[in-house]
Amino acid sequence: MNDSATDTGGGTRQQGQHSRAVDGGNAAGRTGDGTRAVRAGLPEPVKHEPTLPGPVFAAHFHLPGDPTGPYTYGRDENPTWTLLERAIGELEAPGRDDVETLVFASGMAAISSVLFSQLRAGDAVVLPSDGYQVLPLVRAQLEAYGVEVRTAPTGGDAQLDVLDGAKLLWIETPSNPGLDVCDVRRLAEAAHARGALVAVDNTLASPLGQRPLELGADFSVASGTKQLTGHGDILLGYVTGRDAEAMTAVRRWRKIVGAIPGPMEAWLAHRSIATLELRVERQNATALKVAEALRQRSEVSGLRYPGLPDDPSHKIASQQMRRYGCVVSFTLPTRARADRFLDALRLVDDATSFGGVRSTAERRGRWGGDSVPEGFIRLSVGAEDPEDLVTDLLRALDESAD
């Protein structure tokens, strides 16, 4: 990130705690993902100081005279956020110093910050019709504010058909929970030609699976609750953007709403990023093995995983994704069969969310917000031994049979 940026509080914000860019200013890709994740956002070394400073708990800072400098009030900036934001920025856009990252209290706080900071009454926005199940609630609120909301499925780049005149295009790829994929480059080029901004929900892919800004998006938005932090113990969200004016509006929204993370959560998130590449590699490799095993079962239908060569999304996913993710979705014949299957699992927790080191699965229809069959299962593959996890899944399928 740049060392200074406009502060929506009325002054000039100057970033503190200078850190070493992992790529050292060289072209993206010079440093491997593992090295980047381990060292992202660390400050310059100081003798006798920790390599990753502990969380800074402060509502206010010493501030004699005019309110200038990097830290003034705890709702605006915090040194612990600064390091985490730099770390995420180095993962989302390595080697670039023209992007900014802002962290939030949750993924929905991050999503809301982009939508409500960029849209006004009379504007139109395009959302995925098959995206995250809270989006219908977002749609209702946007419409209450006088924003026109259009929707189309992720697959087949269908959002292109409703793009004319829109102010913002919101992409979710792979989609949650259906795992459809769209062509981000194609959609971004079309949106920009029509004067629209583009935001990509990068939660399911993670920055090690996909870099939306490199594909042409203006914003990469994600829930850090999921694979980025990976332990199921933090609520966090972030926005990384390359348009300075748009990011100023996002920052202003965060200030107004106060949707900020606690310093302890921010510190835990930064610490957890160090193992991101290790976790992602294990989870992605295991997810493919799980998908291949499930493909052999006659009671499994609608199996989706972008990493499978015969998956409908594989071709475009292989062109824009570096890794295919840790989520596998499939359908069992009935709701009762799905419930019995989940109950029979021993190494997989029946829980919502995804991306954690412990595998989770749920019958997604229980929430009522997704257009999926009653027996639809979303499985998040954790870091267990692949053979143990596959054995557990196949055993549970056997035991849950009618």
mmCIF file of C-alpha atoms in Angstrom:
data_model
loop_
_atom_site.group_PDB
_atom_site.id
_atom_site.type_symbol
_atom_site.label_atom_id
_atom_site.label_comp_id
_atom_site.label_asym_id
_atom_site.label_seq_id
_atom_site.Cartn_x
_atom_site.Cartn_y
_atom_site.Cartn_z
ATOM 1 C CA MET A 1 0.000 0.000 0.000
ATOM 2 C CA ASN A 2 1.016 3.586 -0.412
ATOM 3 C CA ASP A 3 2.470 5.306 2.634
ATOM 4 C CA SER A 4 -0.233 7.957 2.571
ATOM 5 C CA ALA A 5 -3.829 8.234 1.499
ATOM 6 C CA THR A 6 -6.733 10.578 1.915
ATOM 7 C CA ASP A 7 -8.395 10.286 5.322
ATOM 8 C CA THR A 8 -12.135 10.648 5.172
ATOM 9 C CA GLY A 9 -11.997 12.095 8.680
ATOM 10 C CA GLY A 10 -10.675 15.355 7.269
ATOM 11 C CA GLY A 11 -6.894 15.051 7.254
ATOM 12 C CA THR A 12 -4.153 13.044 5.605
ATOM 13 C CA ARG A 13 -3.729 9.454 6.719
ATOM 14 C CA GLN A 14 -0.145 8.260 6.815
ATOM 15 C CA GLN A 15 0.473 4.598 7.374
ATOM 16 C CA GLY A 16 2.697 3.625 10.270
ATOM 17 C CA GLN A 17 4.777 0.521 10.985
ATOM 18 C CA HIS A 18 6.554 0.294 7.642
ATOM 19 C CA SER A 19 6.809 -3.282 6.454
ATOM 20 C CA ARG A 20 8.881 -5.086 3.890
ATOM 21 C CA ALA A 21 6.960 -5.969 0.730
ATOM 22 C CA VAL A 22 7.378 -9.686 0.240
ATOM 23 C CA ASP A 23 8.204 -9.347 -3.438
ATOM 24 C CA GLY A 24 10.593 -6.508 -2.735
ATOM 25 C CA GLY A 25 8.943 -4.430 -5.442
ATOM 26 C CA ASN A 26 9.677 -7.022 -8.132
ATOM 27 C CA ALA A 27 7.116 -8.487 -10.488
ATOM 28 C CA ALA A 28 4.380 -10.620 -8.979
ATOM 29 C CA GLY A 29 5.329 -14.273 -8.766
ATOM 30 C CA ARG A 30 9.006 -13.713 -7.925
ATOM 31 C CA THR A 31 8.303 -15.113 -4.461
ATOM 32 C CA GLY A 32 6.429 -18.370 -3.849
ATOM 33 C CA ASP A 33 3.042 -18.475 -2.149
ATOM 34 C CA GLY A 34 4.416 -20.172 0.961
ATOM 35 C CA THR A 35 7.131 -17.583 1.474
ATOM 36 C CA ARG A 36 4.683 -14.776 0.801
ATOM 37 C CA ALA A 37 2.119 -16.100 3.296
ATOM 38 C CA VAL A 38 4.709 -16.617 6.032
ATOM 39 C CA ARG A 39 6.203 -13.132 5.690
ATOM 40 C CA ALA A 40 3.274 -11.024 4.489
ATOM 41 C CA GLY A 41 2.806 -7.768 6.324
ATOM 42 C CA LEU A 42 5.655 -8.173 8.793
ATOM 43 C CA PRO A 43 7.242 -4.899 9.953
ATOM 44 C CA GLU A 44 10.904 -4.046 9.549
ATOM 45 C CA PRO A 45 12.915 -5.958 12.176
ATOM 46 C CA VAL A 46 13.849 -4.070 15.317
ATOM 47 C CA LYS A 47 16.271 -5.542 17.831
ATOM 48 C CA HIS A 48 14.523 -7.101 20.836
ATOM 49 C CA GLU A 49 11.068 -6.578 19.287
ATOM 50 C CA PRO A 50 8.787 -9.484 18.223
ATOM 51 C CA THR A 51 8.660 -10.345 14.551
ATOM 52 C CA LEU A 52 4.876 -9.906 14.647
ATOM 53 C CA PRO A 53 3.935 -7.287 17.262
ATOM 54 C CA GLY A 54 1.060 -8.169 19.557
ATOM 55 C CA PRO A 55 -2.404 -6.639 19.266
ATOM 56 C CA VAL A 56 -2.714 -2.952 20.055
ATOM 57 C CA PHE A 57 -5.684 -2.343 22.354
ATOM 58 C CA ALA A 58 -6.464 1.354 22.108
ATOM 59 C CA ALA A 59 -9.579 3.445 21.706
ATOM 60 C CA HIS A 60 -7.495 6.594 21.407
ATOM 61 C CA PHE A 61 -3.865 7.629 20.953
ATOM 62 C CA HIS A 62 -1.757 10.482 22.275
ATOM 63 C CA LEU A 63 -2.587 13.335 19.925
ATOM 64 C CA PRO A 64 -1.303 16.778 20.938
ATOM 65 C CA GLY A 65 -1.878 19.628 18.519
ATOM 66 C CA ASP A 66 -3.447 19.131 15.096
ATOM 67 C CA PRO A 67 -4.921 15.657 14.416
ATOM 68 C CA THR A 68 -2.279 14.447 11.966
ATOM 69 C CA GLY A 69 -0.326 11.222 11.772
ATOM 70 C CA PRO A 70 -1.155 7.584 11.205
ATOM 71 C CA TYR A 71 -3.253 6.887 14.323
ATOM 72 C CA THR A 72 -5.789 9.220 15.893
ATOM 73 C CA TYR A 73 -8.833 7.251 17.024
ATOM 74 C CA GLY A 74 -9.557 3.533 17.291
ATOM 75 C CA ARG A 75 -12.496 3.493 14.900
ATOM 76 C CA ASP A 76 -10.370 4.947 12.105
ATOM 77 C CA GLU A 77 -7.032 3.145 12.315
ATOM 78 C CA ASN A 78 -5.142 0.662 14.457
ATOM 79 C CA PRO A 79 -1.511 -0.530 14.077
ATOM 80 C CA THR A 80 -2.654 -4.159 14.206
ATOM 81 C CA TRP A 81 -5.049 -3.555 11.315
ATOM 82 C CA THR A 82 -2.282 -1.877 9.345
ATOM 83 C CA LEU A 83 -0.072 -4.961 9.374
ATOM 84 C CA LEU A 84 -2.968 -7.297 8.566
ATOM 85 C CA GLU A 85 -4.172 -5.071 5.722
ATOM 86 C CA ARG A 86 -0.701 -5.039 4.234
ATOM 87 C CA ALA A 87 -0.461 -8.816 4.536
ATOM 88 C CA ILE A 88 -3.764 -9.363 2.728
ATOM 89 C CA GLY A 89 -2.810 -6.821 0.064
ATOM 90 C CA GLU A 90 0.427 -8.687 -0.613
ATOM 91 C CA LEU A 91 -1.563 -11.894 -1.147
ATOM 92 C CA GLU A 92 -4.323 -10.373 -3.275
ATOM 93 C CA ALA A 93 -2.042 -8.210 -5.423
ATOM 94 C CA PRO A 94 1.615 -9.191 -4.946
ATOM 95 C CA GLY A 95 4.193 -6.762 -6.212
ATOM 96 C CA ARG A 96 1.735 -3.866 -6.535
ATOM 97 C CA ASP A 97 1.756 -0.705 -4.460
ATOM 98 C CA ASP A 98 -1.326 0.875 -6.028
ATOM 99 C CA VAL A 99 -3.900 -1.155 -4.102
ATOM 100 C CA GLU A 100 -5.421 -0.648 -0.689
ATOM 101 C CA THR A 101 -6.917 -3.180 1.715
ATOM 102 C CA LEU A 102 -9.398 -2.440 4.479
ATOM 103 C CA VAL A 103 -10.433 -4.979 7.121
ATOM 104 C CA PHE A 104 -13.905 -5.274 8.623
ATOM 105 C CA ALA A 105 -15.726 -7.010 11.447
ATOM 106 C CA SER A 106 -17.134 -9.713 9.155
ATOM 107 C CA GLY A 107 -17.459 -10.749 5.558
ATOM 108 C CA MET A 108 -20.935 -9.239 5.363
ATOM 109 C CA ALA A 109 -19.577 -5.951 6.712
ATOM 110 C CA ALA A 110 -17.055 -5.959 3.865
ATOM 111 C CA ILE A 111 -19.699 -6.820 1.261
ATOM 112 C CA SER A 112 -22.040 -4.137 2.585
ATOM 113 C CA SER A 113 -19.282 -1.530 2.559
ATOM 114 C CA VAL A 114 -18.785 -1.896 -1.201
ATOM 115 C CA LEU A 115 -22.449 -2.086 -2.139
ATOM 116 C CA PHE A 116 -23.675 0.756 0.050
ATOM 117 C CA SER A 117 -20.698 3.050 -0.509
ATOM 118 C CA GLN A 118 -20.840 2.807 -4.309
ATOM 119 C CA LEU A 119 -24.574 2.783 -4.999
ATOM 120 C CA ARG A 120 -27.141 5.566 -4.782
ATOM 121 C CA ALA A 121 -30.887 5.804 -5.380
ATOM 122 C CA GLY A 122 -31.509 5.391 -9.093
ATOM 123 C CA ASP A 123 -28.415 3.260 -9.692
ATOM 124 C CA ALA A 124 -28.596 -0.336 -10.884
ATOM 125 C CA VAL A 125 -26.539 -3.246 -9.588
ATOM 126 C CA VAL A 126 -26.171 -6.773 -10.948
ATOM 127 C CA LEU A 127 -25.990 -9.563 -8.351
ATOM 128 C CA PRO A 128 -25.677 -13.336 -8.820
ATOM 129 C CA SER A 129 -28.978 -15.164 -8.427
ATOM 130 C CA ASP A 130 -27.136 -18.212 -7.073
ATOM 131 C CA GLY A 131 -24.781 -16.489 -4.637
ATOM 132 C CA TYR A 132 -24.426 -16.392 -0.872
ATOM 133 C CA GLN A 133 -27.762 -16.896 0.858
ATOM 134 C CA VAL A 134 -27.716 -13.498 2.615
ATOM 135 C CA LEU A 135 -27.741 -11.662 -0.723
ATOM 136 C CA PRO A 136 -31.572 -11.707 -0.916
ATOM 137 C CA LEU A 137 -31.603 -9.710 2.333
ATOM 138 C CA VAL A 138 -29.088 -7.316 0.816
ATOM 139 C CA ARG A 139 -31.282 -7.005 -2.254
ATOM 140 C CA ALA A 140 -34.291 -6.035 -0.160
ATOM 141 C CA GLN A 141 -32.300 -3.326 1.609
ATOM 142 C CA LEU A 142 -30.859 -1.949 -1.619
ATOM 143 C CA GLU A 143 -34.311 -1.777 -3.166
ATOM 144 C CA ALA A 144 -35.601 0.009 -0.067
ATOM 145 C CA TYR A 145 -32.955 2.657 -0.747
ATOM 146 C CA GLY A 146 -34.099 3.050 -4.347
ATOM 147 C CA VAL A 147 -31.413 0.931 -6.031
ATOM 148 C CA GLU A 148 -32.479 -1.269 -8.929
ATOM 149 C CA VAL A 149 -31.279 -4.845 -8.391
ATOM 150 C CA ARG A 150 -30.908 -7.252 -11.310
ATOM 151 C CA THR A 151 -29.907 -10.883 -10.917
ATOM 152 C CA ALA A 152 -28.626 -13.647 -13.177
ATOM 153 C CA PRO A 153 -26.888 -16.990 -12.589
ATOM 154 C CA THR A 154 -23.115 -17.269 -12.344
ATOM 155 C CA GLY A 155 -22.735 -20.038 -14.907
ATOM 156 C CA GLY A 156 -22.456 -19.225 -18.579
ATOM 157 C CA ASP A 157 -21.563 -15.588 -17.827
ATOM 158 C CA ALA A 158 -25.314 -14.926 -17.706
ATOM 159 C CA GLN A 159 -24.815 -11.635 -15.864
ATOM 160 C CA LEU A 160 -23.719 -10.133 -19.186
ATOM 161 C CA ASP A 161 -27.338 -10.168 -20.327
ATOM 162 C CA VAL A 162 -28.477 -7.713 -17.622
ATOM 163 C CA LEU A 163 -25.403 -5.487 -17.452
ATOM 164 C CA ASP A 164 -26.421 -2.487 -19.581
ATOM 165 C CA GLY A 165 -26.768 0.666 -17.507
ATOM 166 C CA ALA A 166 -25.550 -0.886 -14.267
ATOM 167 C CA LYS A 167 -23.298 1.036 -11.877
ATOM 168 C CA LEU A 168 -21.809 -2.074 -10.258
ATOM 169 C CA LEU A 169 -21.413 -5.730 -11.203
ATOM 170 C CA TRP A 170 -21.103 -8.154 -8.284
ATOM 171 C CA ILE A 171 -19.506 -11.504 -9.150
ATOM 172 C CA GLU A 172 -19.254 -14.568 -6.920
ATOM 173 C CA THR A 173 -17.003 -17.204 -8.437
ATOM 174 C CA PRO A 174 -16.976 -20.037 -7.603
ATOM 175 C CA SER A 175 -20.541 -19.499 -6.454
ATOM 176 C CA ASN A 176 -21.615 -20.593 -2.996
ATOM 177 C CA PRO A 177 -22.895 -23.268 -2.657
ATOM 178 C CA GLY A 178 -23.354 -24.426 -6.275
ATOM 179 C CA LEU A 179 -19.701 -23.974 -7.350
ATOM 180 C CA ASP A 180 -20.439 -22.493 -10.752
ATOM 181 C CA VAL A 181 -17.674 -20.359 -12.276
ATOM 182 C CA CYS A 182 -17.841 -17.371 -14.613
ATOM 183 C CA ASP A 183 -15.201 -15.712 -16.777
ATOM 184 C CA VAL A 184 -14.027 -12.786 -14.635
ATOM 185 C CA ARG A 185 -11.908 -11.225 -17.394
ATOM 186 C CA ARG A 186 -14.761 -11.288 -19.881
ATOM 187 C CA LEU A 187 -17.287 -9.879 -17.427
ATOM 188 C CA ALA A 188 -14.901 -7.196 -16.153
ATOM 189 C CA GLU A 189 -14.086 -6.002 -19.676
ATOM 190 C CA ALA A 190 -17.760 -5.857 -20.576
ATOM 191 C CA ALA A 191 -18.666 -4.030 -17.367
ATOM 192 C CA HIS A 192 -15.908 -1.453 -17.750
ATOM 193 C CA ALA A 193 -16.920 -0.830 -21.365
ATOM 194 C CA ARG A 194 -20.359 0.056 -20.021
ATOM 195 C CA GLY A 195 -18.985 2.264 -17.231
ATOM 196 C CA ALA A 196 -19.623 -0.163 -14.364
ATOM 197 C CA LEU A 197 -17.354 -1.085 -11.483
ATOM 198 C CA VAL A 198 -16.682 -4.768 -10.781
ATOM 199 C CA ALA A 199 -16.468 -6.509 -7.414
ATOM 200 C CA VAL A 200 -15.596 -10.178 -6.989
ATOM 201 C CA ASP A 201 -16.420 -12.178 -3.883
ATOM 202 C CA ASN A 202 -13.192 -14.150 -3.522
ATOM 203 C CA THR A 203 -14.123 -16.000 -0.333
ATOM 204 C CA LEU A 204 -14.331 -19.508 -1.701
ATOM 205 C CA ALA A 205 -11.194 -19.295 -3.827
ATOM 206 C CA SER A 206 -9.010 -17.355 -1.341
ATOM 207 C CA PRO A 207 -6.172 -15.144 -2.630
ATOM 208 C CA LEU A 208 -4.040 -18.249 -3.209
ATOM 209 C CA GLY A 209 -6.672 -19.674 -5.520
ATOM 210 C CA GLN A 210 -7.605 -16.574 -7.480
ATOM 211 C CA ARG A 211 -6.549 -12.923 -7.780
ATOM 212 C CA PRO A 212 -9.555 -10.926 -9.009
ATOM 213 C CA LEU A 213 -7.656 -7.654 -9.409
ATOM 214 C CA GLU A 214 -5.288 -9.315 -11.883
ATOM 215 C CA LEU A 215 -8.366 -10.519 -13.788
ATOM 216 C CA GLY A 216 -9.657 -6.962 -14.147
ATOM 217 C CA ALA A 217 -11.885 -6.480 -11.094
ATOM 218 C CA ASP A 218 -11.923 -3.207 -9.174
ATOM 219 C CA PHE A 219 -12.591 -4.865 -5.804
ATOM 220 C CA SER A 220 -11.728 -8.221 -4.302
ATOM 221 C CA VAL A 221 -13.991 -8.829 -1.327
ATOM 222 C CA ALA A 222 -13.933 -11.793 1.027
ATOM 223 C CA SER A 223 -14.918 -13.220 4.352
ATOM 224 C CA GLY A 224 -11.684 -13.788 6.247
ATOM 225 C CA THR A 225 -13.747 -15.992 8.547
ATOM 226 C CA LYS A 226 -13.283 -18.823 6.080
ATOM 227 C CA GLN A 227 -10.079 -20.267 4.587
ATOM 228 C CA LEU A 228 -7.967 -17.125 4.951
ATOM 229 C CA THR A 229 -7.801 -17.605 8.731
ATOM 230 C CA GLY A 230 -8.894 -21.239 8.650
ATOM 231 C CA HIS A 231 -9.582 -22.155 12.264
ATOM 232 C CA GLY A 232 -13.250 -21.289 12.661
ATOM 233 C CA ASP A 233 -12.592 -18.907 15.545
ATOM 234 C CA ILE A 234 -12.572 -15.434 13.943
ATOM 235 C CA LEU A 235 -15.193 -13.289 12.219
ATOM 236 C CA LEU A 236 -13.440 -11.009 9.743
ATOM 237 C CA GLY A 237 -13.869 -9.477 6.298
ATOM 238 C CA TYR A 238 -11.821 -7.378 3.910
ATOM 239 C CA VAL A 239 -11.936 -5.312 0.751
ATOM 240 C CA THR A 240 -8.928 -4.898 -1.522
ATOM 241 C CA GLY A 241 -9.296 -2.316 -4.264
ATOM 242 C CA ARG A 242 -7.299 -0.612 -6.978
ATOM 243 C CA ASP A 243 -9.492 2.473 -7.520
ATOM 244 C CA ALA A 244 -8.404 5.141 -5.025
ATOM 245 C CA GLU A 245 -11.633 7.133 -5.186
ATOM 246 C CA ALA A 246 -13.797 4.050 -4.749
ATOM 247 C CA MET A 247 -11.707 2.846 -1.813
ATOM 248 C CA THR A 248 -11.983 6.270 -0.171
ATOM 249 C CA ALA A 249 -15.751 5.782 -0.213
ATOM 250 C CA VAL A 250 -15.365 2.290 1.273
ATOM 251 C CA ARG A 251 -13.164 3.706 4.043
ATOM 252 C CA ARG A 252 -15.721 6.423 4.745
ATOM 253 C CA TRP A 253 -18.457 3.803 4.999
ATOM 254 C CA ARG A 254 -16.404 1.828 7.527
ATOM 255 C CA LYS A 255 -15.910 4.990 9.580
ATOM 256 C CA ILE A 256 -19.600 5.864 9.528
ATOM 257 C CA VAL A 257 -20.912 2.388 10.284
ATOM 258 C CA GLY A 258 -18.098 1.414 12.653
ATOM 259 C CA ALA A 259 -17.926 -2.157 11.310
ATOM 260 C CA ILE A 260 -14.357 -2.626 12.511
ATOM 261 C CA PRO A 261 -12.535 -5.740 13.711
ATOM 262 C CA GLY A 262 -11.175 -6.010 17.212
ATOM 263 C CA PRO A 263 -7.391 -5.872 17.530
ATOM 264 C CA MET A 264 -7.243 -9.410 18.903
ATOM 265 C CA GLU A 265 -9.156 -10.763 15.909
ATOM 266 C CA ALA A 266 -6.916 -8.833 13.538
ATOM 267 C CA TRP A 267 -3.776 -10.175 15.211
ATOM 268 C CA LEU A 268 -5.068 -13.760 15.193
ATOM 269 C CA ALA A 269 -5.932 -13.402 11.517
ATOM 270 C CA HIS A 270 -2.431 -12.186 10.650
ATOM 271 C CA ARG A 271 -0.857 -15.006 12.628
ATOM 272 C CA SER A 272 -3.110 -17.541 10.881
ATOM 273 C CA ILE A 273 -2.165 -16.321 7.395
ATOM 274 C CA ALA A 274 1.336 -17.715 7.951
ATOM 275 C CA THR A 275 -0.033 -21.247 7.486
ATOM 276 C CA LEU A 276 -2.408 -20.366 4.634
ATOM 277 C CA GLU A 277 -0.372 -21.960 1.857
ATOM 278 C CA LEU A 278 0.163 -25.148 3.877
ATOM 279 C CA ARG A 279 -3.541 -25.421 4.629
ATOM 280 C CA VAL A 280 -4.677 -24.562 1.119
ATOM 281 C CA GLU A 281 -2.358 -27.094 -0.510
ATOM 282 C CA ARG A 282 -3.533 -29.904 1.798
ATOM 283 C CA GLN A 283 -7.211 -29.004 1.596
ATOM 284 C CA ASN A 284 -7.262 -28.570 -2.182
ATOM 285 C CA ALA A 285 -5.461 -31.862 -2.814
ATOM 286 C CA THR A 286 -7.781 -33.701 -0.446
ATOM 287 C CA ALA A 287 -10.876 -32.074 -1.930
ATOM 288 C CA LEU A 288 -9.984 -33.504 -5.334
ATOM 289 C CA LYS A 289 -9.540 -36.983 -3.834
ATOM 290 C CA VAL A 290 -12.873 -36.661 -2.051
ATOM 291 C CA ALA A 291 -14.612 -35.564 -5.246
ATOM 292 C CA GLU A 292 -13.089 -38.465 -7.184
ATOM 293 C CA ALA A 293 -14.262 -40.929 -4.515
ATOM 294 C CA LEU A 294 -17.797 -39.498 -4.397
ATOM 295 C CA ARG A 295 -18.021 -39.670 -8.180
ATOM 296 C CA GLN A 296 -17.958 -43.470 -7.915
ATOM 297 C CA ARG A 297 -21.068 -43.617 -5.714
ATOM 298 C CA SER A 298 -24.398 -44.270 -7.404
ATOM 299 C CA GLU A 299 -26.430 -42.474 -4.718
ATOM 300 C CA VAL A 300 -24.478 -39.248 -5.286
ATOM 301 C CA SER A 301 -25.805 -36.890 -7.946
ATOM 302 C CA GLY A 302 -25.047 -33.320 -8.954
ATOM 303 C CA LEU A 303 -21.427 -33.611 -7.828
ATOM 304 C CA ARG A 304 -19.540 -30.341 -8.299
ATOM 305 C CA TYR A 305 -15.878 -29.528 -7.834
ATOM 306 C CA PRO A 306 -14.105 -27.205 -10.304
ATOM 307 C CA GLY A 307 -10.952 -29.305 -10.081
ATOM 308 C CA LEU A 308 -12.591 -32.340 -11.667
ATOM 309 C CA PRO A 309 -11.706 -32.447 -15.389
ATOM 310 C CA ASP A 310 -15.319 -33.223 -16.320
ATOM 311 C CA ASP A 311 -16.870 -30.557 -14.093
ATOM 312 C CA PRO A 312 -18.885 -28.000 -16.118
ATOM 313 C CA SER A 313 -16.770 -25.193 -14.636
ATOM 314 C CA HIS A 314 -13.367 -26.810 -15.061
ATOM 315 C CA LYS A 315 -12.373 -25.209 -18.357
ATOM 316 C CA ILE A 316 -12.854 -21.593 -17.322
ATOM 317 C CA ALA A 317 -11.725 -22.297 -13.741
ATOM 318 C CA SER A 318 -8.435 -23.692 -15.023
ATOM 319 C CA GLN A 319 -7.858 -20.480 -16.981
ATOM 320 C CA GLN A 320 -8.310 -18.075 -14.058
ATOM 321 C CA MET A 321 -7.873 -20.066 -10.847
ATOM 322 C CA ARG A 322 -4.557 -21.185 -9.446
ATOM 323 C CA ARG A 323 -6.228 -23.609 -7.028
ATOM 324 C CA TYR A 324 -9.783 -24.916 -7.049
ATOM 325 C CA GLY A 325 -10.809 -24.574 -3.418
ATOM 326 C CA CYS A 326 -11.741 -26.833 -0.531
ATOM 327 C CA VAL A 327 -15.513 -27.083 -1.056
ATOM 328 C CA VAL A 328 -17.242 -30.029 -2.728
ATOM 329 C CA SER A 329 -21.016 -30.093 -3.261
ATOM 330 C CA PHE A 330 -23.310 -32.998 -4.086
ATOM 331 C CA THR A 331 -26.849 -34.239 -3.609
ATOM 332 C CA LEU A 332 -28.183 -37.346 -1.893
ATOM 333 C CA PRO A 333 -31.574 -38.780 -2.904
ATOM 334 C CA THR A 334 -33.654 -37.435 -0.019
ATOM 335 C CA ARG A 335 -33.516 -35.110 2.956
ATOM 336 C CA ALA A 336 -33.701 -38.106 5.298
ATOM 337 C CA ARG A 337 -30.750 -39.773 3.569
ATOM 338 C CA ALA A 338 -28.714 -36.587 3.820
ATOM 339 C CA ASP A 339 -29.509 -36.239 7.524
ATOM 340 C CA ARG A 340 -28.537 -39.854 8.193
ATOM 341 C CA PHE A 341 -25.301 -39.372 6.256
ATOM 342 C CA LEU A 342 -24.334 -36.288 8.254
ATOM 343 C CA ASP A 343 -25.170 -38.016 11.520
ATOM 344 C CA ALA A 344 -22.996 -41.011 10.601
ATOM 345 C CA LEU A 345 -19.861 -38.945 9.947
ATOM 346 C CA ARG A 346 -17.134 -39.109 12.592
ATOM 347 C CA LEU A 347 -14.407 -36.862 11.170
ATOM 348 C CA VAL A 348 -16.713 -34.208 9.718
ATOM 349 C CA ASP A 349 -18.610 -31.741 11.896
ATOM 350 C CA ASP A 350 -22.204 -30.910 11.017
ATOM 351 C CA ALA A 351 -21.712 -27.158 10.902
ATOM 352 C CA THR A 352 -22.061 -24.208 8.584
ATOM 353 C CA SER A 353 -19.241 -22.097 7.124
ATOM 354 C CA PHE A 354 -16.253 -23.536 5.274
ATOM 355 C CA GLY A 355 -12.486 -23.329 4.884
ATOM 356 C CA GLY A 356 -11.468 -24.560 8.332
ATOM 357 C CA VAL A 357 -8.803 -27.105 9.234
ATOM 358 C CA ARG A 358 -11.550 -29.415 10.518
ATOM 359 C CA SER A 359 -13.894 -30.709 7.847
ATOM 360 C CA THR A 360 -17.504 -29.592 8.027
ATOM 361 C CA ALA A 361 -20.634 -30.471 6.087
ATOM 362 C CA GLU A 362 -24.268 -29.489 6.162
ATOM 363 C CA ARG A 363 -27.543 -30.012 4.413
ATOM 364 C CA ARG A 364 -27.660 -26.578 2.919
ATOM 365 C CA GLY A 365 -31.425 -26.500 2.409
ATOM 366 C CA ARG A 366 -32.008 -26.272 6.147
ATOM 367 C CA TRP A 367 -31.396 -22.511 5.993
ATOM 368 C CA GLY A 368 -34.056 -21.892 3.371
ATOM 369 C CA GLY A 369 -32.071 -19.262 1.470
ATOM 370 C CA ASP A 370 -30.483 -21.392 -1.261
ATOM 371 C CA SER A 371 -32.270 -22.835 -4.277
ATOM 372 C CA VAL A 372 -30.971 -26.369 -3.805
ATOM 373 C CA PRO A 373 -32.522 -29.849 -3.471
ATOM 374 C CA GLU A 374 -33.439 -31.088 0.011
ATOM 375 C CA GLY A 375 -30.600 -33.613 -0.101
ATOM 376 C CA PHE A 376 -27.957 -31.083 -1.185
ATOM 377 C CA ILE A 377 -24.719 -31.302 0.845
ATOM 378 C CA ARG A 378 -21.994 -28.649 1.012
ATOM 379 C CA LEU A 379 -18.786 -30.291 2.226
ATOM 380 C CA SER A 380 -15.789 -28.261 3.321
ATOM 381 C CA VAL A 381 -12.650 -30.378 3.261
ATOM 382 C CA GLY A 382 -10.258 -29.826 6.149
ATOM 383 C CA ALA A 383 -6.679 -30.800 6.859
ATOM 384 C CA GLU A 384 -7.276 -34.373 8.005
ATOM 385 C CA ASP A 385 -5.340 -37.196 6.370
ATOM 386 C CA PRO A 386 -6.952 -37.704 2.957
ATOM 387 C CA GLU A 387 -7.310 -41.460 3.348
ATOM 388 C CA ASP A 388 -9.005 -41.103 6.724
ATOM 389 C CA LEU A 389 -11.453 -38.526 5.435
ATOM 390 C CA VAL A 390 -12.375 -40.497 2.312
ATOM 391 C CA THR A 391 -12.854 -43.640 4.405
ATOM 392 C CA ASP A 392 -15.141 -41.786 6.798
ATOM 393 C CA LEU A 393 -17.255 -40.334 3.987
ATOM 394 C CA LEU A 394 -17.664 -43.685 2.215
ATOM 395 C CA ARG A 395 -18.481 -45.453 5.478
ATOM 396 C CA ALA A 396 -21.138 -42.838 6.303
ATOM 397 C CA LEU A 397 -22.670 -43.296 2.862
ATOM 398 C CA ASP A 398 -22.860 -47.056 3.454
ATOM 399 C CA GLU A 399 -24.357 -46.706 6.920
ATOM 400 C CA SER A 400 -26.935 -44.130 5.797
ATOM 401 C CA ALA A 401 -28.322 -46.304 2.992
ATOM 402 C CA ASP A 402 -32.025 -47.163 3.175
#
